mmCIF file of C-alpha atoms in Angstrom:
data_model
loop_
_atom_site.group_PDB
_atom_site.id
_atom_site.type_symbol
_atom_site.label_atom_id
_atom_site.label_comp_id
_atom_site.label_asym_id
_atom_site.label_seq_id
_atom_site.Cartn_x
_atom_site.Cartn_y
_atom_site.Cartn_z
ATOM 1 C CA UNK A 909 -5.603 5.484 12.683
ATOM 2 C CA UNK A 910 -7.025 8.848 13.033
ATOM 3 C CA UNK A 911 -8.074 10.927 9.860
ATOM 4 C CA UNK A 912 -5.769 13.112 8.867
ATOM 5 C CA UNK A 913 -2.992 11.599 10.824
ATOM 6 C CA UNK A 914 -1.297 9.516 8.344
ATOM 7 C CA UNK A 915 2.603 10.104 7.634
ATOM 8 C CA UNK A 916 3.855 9.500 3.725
ATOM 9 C CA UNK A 917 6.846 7.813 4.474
ATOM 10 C CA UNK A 918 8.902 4.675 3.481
ATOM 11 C CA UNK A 919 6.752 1.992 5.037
ATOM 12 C CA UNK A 920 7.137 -1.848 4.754
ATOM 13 C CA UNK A 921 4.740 -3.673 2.131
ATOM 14 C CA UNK A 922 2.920 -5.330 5.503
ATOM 15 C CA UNK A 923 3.470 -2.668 8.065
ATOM 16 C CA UNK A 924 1.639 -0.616 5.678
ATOM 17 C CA UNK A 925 -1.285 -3.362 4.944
ATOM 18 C CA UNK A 926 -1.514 -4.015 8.574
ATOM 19 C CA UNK A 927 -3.121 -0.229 8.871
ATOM 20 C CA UNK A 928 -5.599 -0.486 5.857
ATOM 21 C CA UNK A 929 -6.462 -4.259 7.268
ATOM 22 C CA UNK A 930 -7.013 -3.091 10.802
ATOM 23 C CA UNK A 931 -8.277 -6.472 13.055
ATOM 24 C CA UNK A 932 -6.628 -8.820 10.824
ATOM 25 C CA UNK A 933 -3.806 -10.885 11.258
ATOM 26 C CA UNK A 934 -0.736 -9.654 9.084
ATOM 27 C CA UNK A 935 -1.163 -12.667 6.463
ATOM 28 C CA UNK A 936 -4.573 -11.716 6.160
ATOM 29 C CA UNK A 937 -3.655 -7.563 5.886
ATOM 30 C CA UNK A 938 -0.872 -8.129 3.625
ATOM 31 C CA UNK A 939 -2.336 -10.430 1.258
ATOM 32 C CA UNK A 940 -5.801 -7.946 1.313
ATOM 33 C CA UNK A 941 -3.129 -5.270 0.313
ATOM 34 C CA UNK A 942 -1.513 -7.381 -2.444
ATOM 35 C CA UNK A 943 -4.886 -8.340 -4.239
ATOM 36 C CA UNK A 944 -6.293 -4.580 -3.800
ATOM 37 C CA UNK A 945 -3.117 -3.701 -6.300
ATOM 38 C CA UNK A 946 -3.468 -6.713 -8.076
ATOM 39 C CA UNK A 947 -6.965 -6.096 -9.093
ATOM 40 C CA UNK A 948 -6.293 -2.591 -10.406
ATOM 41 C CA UNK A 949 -4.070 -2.529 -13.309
ATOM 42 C CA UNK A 950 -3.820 1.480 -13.164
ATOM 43 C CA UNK A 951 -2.305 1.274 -9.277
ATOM 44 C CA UNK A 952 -0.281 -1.557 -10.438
ATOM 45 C CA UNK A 953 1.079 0.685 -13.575
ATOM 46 C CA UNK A 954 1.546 3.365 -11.879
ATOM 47 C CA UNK A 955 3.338 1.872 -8.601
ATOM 48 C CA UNK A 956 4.993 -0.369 -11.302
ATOM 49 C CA UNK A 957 6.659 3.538 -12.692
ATOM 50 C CA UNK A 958 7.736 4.486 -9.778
ATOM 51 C CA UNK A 959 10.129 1.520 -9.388
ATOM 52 C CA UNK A 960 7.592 -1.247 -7.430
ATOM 53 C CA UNK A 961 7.771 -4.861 -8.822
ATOM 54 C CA UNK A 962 5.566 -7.361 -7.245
ATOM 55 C CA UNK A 963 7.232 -8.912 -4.102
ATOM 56 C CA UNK A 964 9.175 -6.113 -3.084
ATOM 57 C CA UNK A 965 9.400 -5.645 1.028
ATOM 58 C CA UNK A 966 10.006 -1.701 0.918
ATOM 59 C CA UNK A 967 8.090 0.921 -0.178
ATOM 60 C CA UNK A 968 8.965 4.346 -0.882
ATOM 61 C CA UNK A 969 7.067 7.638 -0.170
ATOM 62 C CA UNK A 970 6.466 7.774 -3.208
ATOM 63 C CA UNK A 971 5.087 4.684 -3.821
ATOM 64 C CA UNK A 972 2.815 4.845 -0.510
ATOM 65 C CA UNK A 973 1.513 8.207 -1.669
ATOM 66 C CA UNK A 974 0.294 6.567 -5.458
ATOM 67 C CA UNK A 975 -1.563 3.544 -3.137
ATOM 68 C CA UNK A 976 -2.981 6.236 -1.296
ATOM 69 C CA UNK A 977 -4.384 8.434 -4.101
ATOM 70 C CA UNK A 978 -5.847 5.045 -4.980
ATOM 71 C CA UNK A 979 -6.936 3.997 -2.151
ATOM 72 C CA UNK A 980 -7.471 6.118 0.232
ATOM 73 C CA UNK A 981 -5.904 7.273 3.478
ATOM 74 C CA UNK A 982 -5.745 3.778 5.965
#
């Protein structure tokens, strides 16, 4: 994805792994994504206030914009 050209929106837990694991499978992307937050208790706490518990499919704009501040733009 091009700098600058990613949307906050509602994504999916693995549509939204799939572009910061770009060239892996989804299984591989999603379970990169889930381990990223895992190791990080401060993402996890803070993703955790905004109404995320571990397992859930959806993900709100709000809670893509705290991985992002973590992590980064995909």
């Amino acid at each position: 994805m091009e700098e600058g050209k990613f949307k906050i929106r509602s994504y999916g837990w693995q549509e939204l792994a799939l572009l910061y694991g770009e060239g892996l499978t989804p299984e591989s992307s999603t379970k990169r994504l889930s381990k990223w937050v895992q190791i990080n208790p401060s993402l996890t706490d803070e993703l955790e206030r905004c109404g995320w518990k571990k397992g859930k499919k959806i993900l709100t704009p709000i809670q893509v914009q705290v991985i992002v501040r973590f992590l980064g733009e995909p």
